[in-house]
PDB file of C-alpha atoms and ligand atoms in Angstrom:
ATOM      1  CA  UNK A  10    -133.357  54.248-120.940  1.00 90.00           C
ATOM      2  CA  UNK A  11    -131.350  51.689-118.957  1.00 96.00           C
ATOM      3  CA  UNK A  12    -130.360  48.408-120.603  1.00 98.00           C
ATOM      4  CA  UNK A  13    -132.932  45.802-119.476  1.00 98.00           C
ATOM      5  CA  UNK A  14    -131.848  42.239-118.773  1.00 98.00           C
ATOM      6  CA  UNK A  15    -134.350  39.529-117.897  1.00 98.00           C
ATOM      7  CA  UNK A  16    -133.285  36.078-116.729  1.00 99.00           C
ATOM      8  CA  UNK A  17    -135.722  33.168-116.612  1.00 98.00           C
ATOM      9  CA  UNK A  18    -134.425  30.583-114.179  1.00 98.00           C
ATOM     10  CA  UNK A  19    -135.337  27.874-111.690  1.00 98.00           C
ATOM     11  CA  UNK A  20    -132.843  29.441-109.264  1.00 98.00           C
ATOM     12  CA  UNK A  21    -133.757  33.137-108.888  1.00 98.00           C
ATOM     13  CA  UNK A  22    -131.718  33.322-105.671  1.00 98.00           C
ATOM     14  CA  UNK A  23    -128.592  32.948-107.855  1.00 98.00           C
ATOM     15  CA  UNK A  24    -129.061  36.585-108.989  1.00 98.00           C
ATOM     16  CA  UNK A  25    -127.599  39.158-108.970  1.00 98.00           C
ATOM     17  CA  UNK A  26    -124.774  37.304-107.123  1.00 98.00           C
ATOM     18  CA  UNK A  27    -121.601  37.962-109.156  1.00 98.00           C
ATOM     19  CA  UNK A  28    -123.406  40.640-111.132  1.00 98.00           C
ATOM     20  CA  UNK A  29    -123.998  42.629-107.938  1.00 98.00           C
ATOM     21  CA  UNK A  30    -120.253  43.281-107.496  1.00 98.00           C
ATOM     22  CA  UNK A  31    -117.496  45.297-109.130  1.00 97.00           C
ATOM     23  CA  UNK A  32    -118.223  47.023-112.424  1.00 97.00           C
ATOM     24  CA  UNK A  33    -121.564  45.323-113.126  1.00 98.00           C
ATOM     25  CA  UNK A  34    -122.743  45.845-109.540  1.00 98.00           C
ATOM     26  CA  UNK A  35    -121.905  49.549-109.545  1.00 98.00           C
ATOM     27  CA  UNK A  36    -123.631  49.988-112.889  1.00 98.00           C
ATOM     28  CA  UNK A  37    -126.677  48.153-111.534  1.00 98.00           C
ATOM     29  CA  UNK A  38    -126.790  50.465-108.525  1.00 98.00           C
ATOM     30  CA  UNK A  39    -126.324  53.513-110.736  1.00 97.00           C
ATOM     31  CA  UNK A  40    -129.288  52.421-112.888  1.00 97.00           C
ATOM     32  CA  UNK A  41    -127.246  51.986-116.081  1.00 97.00           C
ATOM     33  CA  UNK A  42    -128.858  48.563-116.418  1.00 98.00           C
ATOM     34  CA  UNK A  43    -131.768  46.745-114.804  1.00 98.00           C
ATOM     35  CA  UNK A  44    -132.011  43.085-113.900  1.00 98.00           C
ATOM     36  CA  UNK A  45    -135.361  41.333-113.774  1.00 98.00           C
ATOM     37  CA  UNK A  46    -135.364  37.736-112.553  1.00 98.00           C
ATOM     38  CA  UNK A  47    -138.283  35.465-113.339  1.00 98.00           C
ATOM     39  CA  UNK A  48    -138.757  32.237-111.398  1.00 98.00           C
ATOM     40  CA  UNK A  49    -139.894  29.609-113.880  1.00 98.00           C
ATOM     41  CA  UNK A  50    -141.374  27.597-111.018  1.00 98.00           C
ATOM     42  CA  UNK A  51    -143.934  30.367-110.396  1.00 98.00           C
ATOM     43  CA  UNK A  52    -145.626  29.217-113.600  1.00 98.00           C
ATOM     44  CA  UNK A  53    -146.156  25.627-112.475  1.00 98.00           C
ATOM     45  CA  UNK A  54    -149.816  24.944-111.732  1.00 97.00           C
ATOM     46  CA  UNK A  55    -149.949  21.679-109.783  1.00 96.00           C
ATOM     47  CA  UNK A  56    -149.652  21.553-106.021  1.00 97.00           C
ATOM     48  CA  UNK A  57    -146.093  20.194-106.158  1.00 97.00           C
ATOM     49  CA  UNK A  58    -145.106  23.023-108.510  1.00 98.00           C
ATOM     50  CA  UNK A  59    -143.647  20.520-110.976  1.00 98.00           C
ATOM     51  CA  UNK A  60    -141.387  22.011-113.651  1.00 98.00           C
ATOM     52  CA  UNK A  61    -139.864  18.923-115.273  1.00 98.00           C
ATOM     53  CA  UNK A  62    -140.750  15.439-116.465  1.00 98.00           C
ATOM     54  CA  UNK A  63    -139.030  12.371-117.907  1.00 98.00           C
ATOM     55  CA  UNK A  64    -138.031  12.448-121.587  1.00 97.00           C
ATOM     56  CA  UNK A  65    -140.215  10.817-124.246  1.00 98.00           C
ATOM     57  CA  UNK A  66    -138.230   8.000-125.785  1.00 98.00           C
ATOM     58  CA  UNK A  67    -136.477   7.269-122.530  1.00 97.00           C
ATOM     59  CA  UNK A  68    -132.986   8.130-121.374  1.00 96.00           C
ATOM     60  CA  UNK A  69    -131.422   9.774-118.371  1.00 95.00           C
ATOM     61  CA  UNK A  70    -132.282  13.180-116.944  1.00 95.00           C
ATOM     62  CA  UNK A  71    -135.335  15.372-116.833  1.00 97.00           C
ATOM     63  CA  UNK A  72    -136.732  17.873-119.318  1.00 98.00           C
ATOM     64  CA  UNK A  73    -138.309  21.230-118.464  1.00 98.00           C
ATOM     65  CA  UNK A  74    -141.992  21.156-119.357  1.00 98.00           C
ATOM     66  CA  UNK A  75    -143.125  23.248-122.336  1.00 98.00           C
ATOM     67  CA  UNK A  76    -146.377  24.378-120.703  1.00 98.00           C
ATOM     68  CA  UNK A  77    -144.564  25.791-117.663  1.00 98.00           C
ATOM     69  CA  UNK A  78    -141.695  27.426-119.591  1.00 98.00           C
ATOM     70  CA  UNK A  79    -144.214  28.674-122.164  1.00 98.00           C
ATOM     71  CA  UNK A  80    -146.248  30.495-119.514  1.00 98.00           C
ATOM     72  CA  UNK A  81    -143.066  32.044-118.098  1.00 98.00           C
ATOM     73  CA  UNK A  82    -142.131  33.317-121.558  1.00 98.00           C
ATOM     74  CA  UNK A  83    -145.615  34.661-122.206  1.00 98.00           C
ATOM     75  CA  UNK A  84    -145.416  36.772-119.075  1.00 98.00           C
ATOM     76  CA  UNK A  85    -142.855  38.866-120.999  1.00 98.00           C
ATOM     77  CA  UNK A  86    -143.087  41.148-123.999  1.00 97.00           C
ATOM     78  CA  UNK A  87    -140.867  39.477-126.616  1.00 95.00           C
ATOM     79  CA  UNK A  88    -141.345  42.239-129.171  1.00 95.00           C
ATOM     80  CA  UNK A  89    -138.859  44.771-127.824  1.00 95.00           C
ATOM     81  CA  UNK A  90    -135.873  42.615-126.822  1.00 98.00           C
ATOM     82  CA  UNK A  91    -134.365  39.440-128.254  1.00 98.00           C
ATOM     83  CA  UNK A  92    -134.700  36.250-126.208  1.00 98.00           C
ATOM     84  CA  UNK A  93    -132.008  33.562-126.250  1.00 98.00           C
ATOM     85  CA  UNK A  94    -131.976  30.080-124.775  1.00 98.00           C
ATOM     86  CA  UNK A  95    -128.548  29.433-123.236  1.00 98.00           C
ATOM     87  CA  UNK A  96    -127.379  26.126-124.624  1.00 98.00           C
ATOM     88  CA  UNK A  97    -124.201  24.358-125.743  1.00 98.00           C
ATOM     89  CA  UNK A  98    -125.866  23.894-129.154  1.00 98.00           C
ATOM     90  CA  UNK A  99    -126.204  27.646-129.681  1.00 98.00           C
ATOM     91  CA  UNK A 100    -124.325  30.195-131.754  1.00 98.00           C
ATOM     92  CA  UNK A 101    -120.989  30.913-130.065  1.00 98.00           C
ATOM     93  CA  UNK A 102    -120.934  34.076-127.936  1.00 98.00           C
ATOM     94  CA  UNK A 103    -118.484  36.589-129.445  1.00 97.00           C
ATOM     95  CA  UNK A 104    -117.387  40.164-128.781  1.00 96.00           C
ATOM     96  CA  UNK A 105    -119.179  41.090-131.995  1.00 96.00           C
ATOM     97  CA  UNK A 106    -122.468  39.677-130.625  1.00 97.00           C
ATOM     98  CA  UNK A 107    -121.959  41.649-127.403  1.00 98.00           C
ATOM     99  CA  UNK A 108    -121.291  44.892-129.262  1.00 96.00           C
ATOM    100  CA  UNK A 109    -124.382  44.544-131.423  1.00 97.00           C
ATOM    101  CA  UNK A 110    -126.617  43.696-128.493  1.00 98.00           C
ATOM    102  CA  UNK A 111    -125.408  46.562-126.294  1.00 97.00           C
ATOM    103  CA  UNK A 112    -125.568  49.300-128.924  1.00 96.00           C
ATOM    104  CA  UNK A 113    -128.059  51.748-127.351  1.00 93.00           C
ATOM    105  CA  UNK A 114    -129.339  52.790-130.788  1.00 94.00           C
ATOM    106  CA  UNK A 115    -130.491  49.323-131.696  1.00 93.00           C
ATOM    107  CA  UNK A 116    -130.813  47.384-128.453  1.00 94.00           C
ATOM    108  CA  UNK A 117    -133.062  47.828-125.427  1.00 97.00           C
ATOM    109  CA  UNK A 118    -131.702  44.769-123.629  1.00 98.00           C
ATOM    110  CA  UNK A 119    -131.853  40.998-123.666  1.00 98.00           C
ATOM    111  CA  UNK A 120    -133.887  38.083-122.292  1.00 98.00           C
ATOM    112  CA  UNK A 121    -131.993  34.931-121.272  1.00 99.00           C
ATOM    113  CA  UNK A 122    -133.661  31.588-120.706  1.00 98.00           C
ATOM    114  CA  UNK A 123    -131.664  29.237-118.462  1.00 98.00           C
ATOM    115  CA  UNK A 124    -132.113  25.499-118.836  1.00 98.00           C
ATOM    116  CA  UNK A 125    -131.387  22.847-116.251  1.00 95.00           C
ATOM    117  CA  UNK A 126    -131.245  19.054-116.134  1.00 92.00           C
ATOM    118  CA  UNK A 127    -131.231  17.817-119.760  1.00 95.00           C
ATOM    119  CA  UNK A 128    -132.650  21.073-121.094  1.00 96.00           C
ATOM    120  CA  UNK A 129    -136.089  22.266-122.189  1.00 98.00           C
ATOM    121  CA  UNK A 130    -138.739  20.739-124.440  1.00 98.00           C
ATOM    122  CA  UNK A 131    -137.747  21.534-128.035  1.00 98.00           C
ATOM    123  CA  UNK A 132    -141.227  22.780-128.912  1.00 98.00           C
ATOM    124  CA  UNK A 133    -140.742  25.879-126.742  1.00 98.00           C
ATOM    125  CA  UNK A 134    -137.844  26.985-128.954  1.00 98.00           C
ATOM    126  CA  UNK A 135    -139.836  26.131-132.061  1.00 98.00           C
ATOM    127  CA  UNK A 136    -143.072  27.830-131.030  1.00 98.00           C
ATOM    128  CA  UNK A 137    -141.541  31.102-129.877  1.00 98.00           C
ATOM    129  CA  UNK A 138    -138.747  30.978-132.443  1.00 98.00           C
ATOM    130  CA  UNK A 139    -136.057  31.329-129.786  1.00 98.00           C
ATOM    131  CA  UNK A 140    -132.432  31.150-130.952  1.00 98.00           C
ATOM    132  CA  UNK A 141    -129.781  29.433-128.818  1.00 98.00           C
ATOM    133  CA  UNK A 142    -126.598  31.025-127.475  1.00 98.00           C
ATOM    134  CA  UNK A 143    -123.539  29.093-126.250  1.00 98.00           C
ATOM    135  CA  UNK A 144    -120.652  30.334-124.119  1.00 98.00           C
ATOM    136  CA  UNK A 145    -118.317  27.571-125.303  1.00 98.00           C
ATOM    137  CA  UNK A 146    -117.840  23.953-126.252  1.00 98.00           C
ATOM    138  CA  UNK A 147    -118.396  22.378-122.851  1.00 98.00           C
ATOM    139  CA  UNK A 148    -121.497  21.484-120.867  1.00 98.00           C
ATOM    140  CA  UNK A 149    -122.554  23.357-117.727  1.00 98.00           C
ATOM    141  CA  UNK A 150    -125.130  21.986-115.315  1.00 97.00           C
ATOM    142  CA  UNK A 151    -127.386  24.998-115.805  1.00 98.00           C
ATOM    143  CA  UNK A 152    -127.752  28.182-117.803  1.00 98.00           C
ATOM    144  CA  UNK A 153    -127.198  30.501-114.818  1.00 98.00           C
ATOM    145  CA  UNK A 154    -123.389  30.514-115.054  1.00 98.00           C
ATOM    146  CA  UNK A 155    -123.716  31.226-118.776  1.00 98.00           C
ATOM    147  CA  UNK A 156    -126.082  34.117-117.963  1.00 99.00           C
ATOM    148  CA  UNK A 157    -123.418  35.602-115.649  1.00 98.00           C
ATOM    149  CA  UNK A 158    -120.921  35.409-118.494  1.00 98.00           C
ATOM    150  CA  UNK A 159    -123.238  36.992-121.051  1.00 98.00           C
ATOM    151  CA  UNK A 160    -124.400  39.807-118.774  1.00 98.00           C
ATOM    152  CA  UNK A 161    -120.988  40.578-117.254  1.00 98.00           C
ATOM    153  CA  UNK A 162    -119.441  40.942-120.690  1.00 98.00           C
ATOM    154  CA  UNK A 163    -122.406  42.997-121.940  1.00 98.00           C
ATOM    155  CA  UNK A 164    -122.605  45.458-119.054  1.00 98.00           C
ATOM    156  CA  UNK A 165    -118.960  46.517-119.358  1.00 97.00           C
ATOM    157  CA  UNK A 166    -119.734  47.653-122.928  1.00 97.00           C
ATOM    158  CA  UNK A 167    -122.654  49.890-121.968  1.00 97.00           C
ATOM    159  CA  UNK A 168    -121.967  53.600-122.417  1.00 93.00           C
ATOM    160  CA  UNK A 169    -120.569  55.207-119.227  1.00 87.00           C
ATOM    161  CA  UNK A 170    -119.782  51.915-117.445  1.00 91.00           C
ATOM    162  CA  UNK A 171    -116.051  51.812-118.106  1.00 84.00           C
ATOM    163  CA  UNK A 172    -113.968  54.653-116.677  1.00 72.00           C
ATOM    164  CA  UNK A 173    -112.180  55.517-119.881  1.00 61.00           C
ATOM    165  CA  UNK A 174    -114.331  55.517-122.992  1.00 56.00           C
ATOM    166  CA  UNK A 175    -111.639  53.872-125.094  1.00 62.00           C
ATOM    167  CA  UNK A 176    -110.572  51.338-122.535  1.00 74.00           C
ATOM    168  CA  UNK A 177    -112.515  48.427-123.956  1.00 82.00           C
ATOM    169  CA  UNK A 178    -111.785  49.318-127.547  1.00 80.00           C
ATOM    170  CA  UNK A 179    -108.289  47.880-127.043  1.00 79.00           C
ATOM    171  CA  UNK A 180    -109.523  44.695-125.372  1.00 87.00           C
ATOM    172  CA  UNK A 181    -108.711  41.301-126.773  1.00 87.00           C
ATOM    173  CA  UNK A 182    -111.038  40.560-129.705  1.00 89.00           C
ATOM    174  CA  UNK A 183    -112.440  44.118-129.885  1.00 84.00           C
ATOM    175  CA  UNK A 184    -109.692  45.181-132.262  1.00 87.00           C
ATOM    176  CA  UNK A 185    -109.595  41.717-133.803  1.00 94.00           C
ATOM    177  CA  UNK A 186    -106.395  40.810-131.919  1.00 97.00           C
ATOM    178  CA  UNK A 187    -105.465  39.483-128.505  1.00 97.00           C
ATOM    179  CA  UNK A 188    -104.369  42.357-126.318  1.00 97.00           C
ATOM    180  CA  UNK A 189    -100.750  43.422-125.694  1.00 97.00           C
ATOM    181  CA  UNK A 190     -99.203  42.812-122.230  1.00 97.00           C
ATOM    182  CA  UNK A 191     -99.653  45.337-119.378  1.00 98.00           C
ATOM    183  CA  UNK A 192     -97.179  46.591-116.763  1.00 98.00           C
ATOM    184  CA  UNK A 193     -97.373  48.857-113.711  1.00 98.00           C
ATOM    185  CA  UNK A 194     -95.029  50.019-110.913  1.00 98.00           C
ATOM    186  CA  UNK A 195     -92.458  49.019-109.713  1.00 98.00           C
ATOM    187  CA  UNK A 196     -90.286  49.305-112.844  1.00 97.00           C
ATOM    188  CA  UNK A 197     -88.179  46.358-111.677  1.00 98.00           C
ATOM    189  CA  UNK A 198     -89.778  43.374-109.925  1.00 98.00           C
ATOM    190  CA  UNK A 199     -88.061  40.055-109.152  1.00 98.00           C
ATOM    191  CA  UNK A 200     -85.233  41.260-111.411  1.00 98.00           C
ATOM    192  CA  UNK A 201     -87.675  41.678-114.309  1.00 98.00           C
ATOM    193  CA  UNK A 202     -87.710  45.058-116.038  1.00 98.00           C
ATOM    194  CA  UNK A 203     -90.597  46.772-117.735  1.00 98.00           C
ATOM    195  CA  UNK A 204     -89.923  47.085-121.507  1.00 98.00           C
ATOM    196  CA  UNK A 205     -87.946  50.344-121.955  1.00 98.00           C
ATOM    197  CA  UNK A 206     -90.219  51.728-124.655  1.00 98.00           C
ATOM    198  CA  UNK A 207     -93.065  52.014-122.136  1.00 98.00           C
ATOM    199  CA  UNK A 208     -90.949  54.373-120.003  1.00 97.00           C
ATOM    200  CA  UNK A 209     -89.861  56.491-122.995  1.00 97.00           C
ATOM    201  CA  UNK A 210     -92.833  58.868-123.041  1.00 97.00           C
ATOM    202  CA  UNK A 211     -92.913  58.440-126.821  1.00 98.00           C
ATOM    203  CA  UNK A 212     -96.583  57.674-127.508  1.00 98.00           C
ATOM    204  CA  UNK A 213     -96.032  56.758-131.131  1.00 98.00           C
ATOM    205  CA  UNK A 214     -93.362  54.232-130.176  1.00 98.00           C
ATOM    206  CA  UNK A 215     -95.554  52.845-127.392  1.00 98.00           C
ATOM    207  CA  UNK A 216     -98.488  52.358-129.795  1.00 97.00           C
ATOM    208  CA  UNK A 217     -96.264  50.661-132.368  1.00 98.00           C
ATOM    209  CA  UNK A 218     -94.783  48.335-129.720  1.00 98.00           C
ATOM    210  CA  UNK A 219     -98.213  47.415-128.411  1.00 98.00           C
ATOM    211  CA  UNK A 220     -99.550  46.644-131.858  1.00 97.00           C
ATOM    212  CA  UNK A 221     -96.492  44.516-132.618  1.00 98.00           C
ATOM    213  CA  UNK A 222     -96.927  42.608-129.344  1.00 98.00           C
ATOM    214  CA  UNK A 223    -100.636  42.077-130.000  1.00 97.00           C
ATOM    215  CA  UNK A 224     -99.927  40.767-133.488  1.00 97.00           C
ATOM    216  CA  UNK A 225     -97.129  38.418-132.367  1.00 98.00           C
ATOM    217  CA  UNK A 226     -99.210  37.061-129.512  1.00 98.00           C
ATOM    218  CA  UNK A 227    -102.242  36.497-131.729  1.00 98.00           C
ATOM    219  CA  UNK A 228    -100.202  34.734-134.438  1.00 98.00           C
ATOM    220  CA  UNK A 229     -98.630  32.437-131.882  1.00 98.00           C
ATOM    221  CA  UNK A 230    -101.603  31.615-129.680  1.00 98.00           C
ATOM    222  CA  UNK A 231    -104.631  31.953-131.899  1.00 98.00           C
ATOM    223  CA  UNK A 232    -103.919  31.356-135.581  1.00 98.00           C
ATOM    224  CA  UNK A 233    -107.690  31.329-136.180  1.00 97.00           C
ATOM    225  CA  UNK A 234    -108.088  34.853-134.768  1.00 96.00           C
ATOM    226  CA  UNK A 235    -105.029  36.007-136.721  1.00 97.00           C
ATOM    227  CA  UNK A 236    -106.438  34.687-140.015  1.00 97.00           C
ATOM    228  CA  UNK A 237    -109.716  36.522-139.444  1.00 95.00           C
ATOM    229  CA  UNK A 238    -107.848  39.744-138.555  1.00 96.00           C
ATOM    230  CA  UNK A 239    -105.642  39.574-141.657  1.00 95.00           C
ATOM    231  CA  UNK A 240    -108.664  39.127-143.879  1.00 94.00           C
ATOM    232  CA  UNK A 241    -110.366  42.087-142.226  1.00 87.00           C
ATOM    233  CA  UNK A 242    -107.593  44.711-142.566  1.00 72.00           C
TER     234      UNK A 242
HETATM  235  N1  SAH B  10    -128.382  17.993-122.688  1.00 71.22           N
HETATM  236  C1  SAH B  10    -127.961  19.283-123.123  1.00 71.22           C
HETATM  237  C2  SAH B  10    -127.143  19.980-122.040  1.00 71.22           C
HETATM  238  C3  SAH B  10    -127.917  20.342-120.818  1.00 71.22           C
HETATM  239  S1  SAH B  10    -126.935  21.208-119.676  1.00 71.22           S
HETATM  240  C4  SAH B  10    -127.091  19.165-124.368  1.00 71.22           C
HETATM  241  O1  SAH B  10    -126.303  18.228-124.451  1.00 71.22           O
HETATM  242  O2  SAH B  10    -127.162  20.052-125.248  1.00 71.22           O
HETATM  243  C5  SAH B  10    -128.132  22.045-118.732  1.00 71.22           C
HETATM  244  C6  SAH B  10    -128.335  23.507-119.104  1.00 71.22           C
HETATM  245  O3  SAH B  10    -127.122  24.219-118.938  1.00 71.22           O
HETATM  246  C7  SAH B  10    -128.770  23.758-120.523  1.00 71.22           C
HETATM  247  O4  SAH B  10    -130.140  23.656-120.650  1.00 71.22           O
HETATM  248  C8  SAH B  10    -128.261  25.163-120.773  1.00 71.22           C
HETATM  249  O5  SAH B  10    -129.219  26.154-120.390  1.00 71.22           O
HETATM  250  C9  SAH B  10    -127.048  25.284-119.876  1.00 71.22           C
HETATM  251  N2  SAH B  10    -125.763  25.153-120.582  1.00 71.22           N
HETATM  252  C10 SAH B  10    -124.932  24.089-120.542  1.00 71.22           C
HETATM  253  N3  SAH B  10    -123.831  24.287-121.269  1.00 71.22           N
HETATM  254  C11 SAH B  10    -123.931  25.530-121.801  1.00 71.22           C
HETATM  255  C12 SAH B  10    -123.097  26.297-122.663  1.00 71.22           C
HETATM  256  N4  SAH B  10    -121.939  25.839-123.138  1.00 71.22           N
HETATM  257  N5  SAH B  10    -123.518  27.546-122.990  1.00 71.22           N
HETATM  258  C13 SAH B  10    -124.693  28.026-122.539  1.00 71.22           C
HETATM  259  N6  SAH B  10    -125.531  27.339-121.717  1.00 71.22           N
HETATM  260  C14 SAH B  10    -125.164  26.098-121.358  1.00 71.22           C
END
């Protein structure tokens, strides 16, 4: 069964866009994953197809109406896949989250609800018990860019998407460390040489060098990641 992604958005024409290219695009074409895009506006009932209204209590911006978003959500079966509202208030997206949600034994896919303007009426989240997911501590103008981020990083983890099975197991964060540096031909460029150990053909020495590099880099750049790694091993 392909991994099923559903995006609820006011801008359906924004999809697949980036997700139709490169790795994710090829996987989409190959049927490894499916993308369903739901236009929230289709669930508006008045003749102007209104989706938002001014906030109770006053203030700037507009809020997506609960009745409209609610109907859009009810057009889906929420029992087989988790649904997240993309929001800066959400749980931070991590590699661990991605791994769990792309494990074919436990996950059939994901549903992503994109907000716009000031966001959506809180009662939608309350009524359907929808958790929030954040891609970082900054504020986007809409959830669509966050949906690209979530789906791009998910699709590359699906079985058979990456050329070499192990290739994402070394990625930054997957092993709990930032990744070691990479080099390719030519061996000398702008007077800079590739580290000799990588040309030695000694796989044990290469692995040890890479691990050392990954550890040094992590310690220096991300003490928080290093602390978590140390406590894990
Ligand atoms: N007023 C809201 C922000 C609204 S931004 C607040 O301060 O919490 C408009 C929409 O962009 C949101 O509804 C959400 O879907 C999306 N968005 C903004 N920043 C995001 C982030 N860091 N991660 C995920 N989605 C985000």
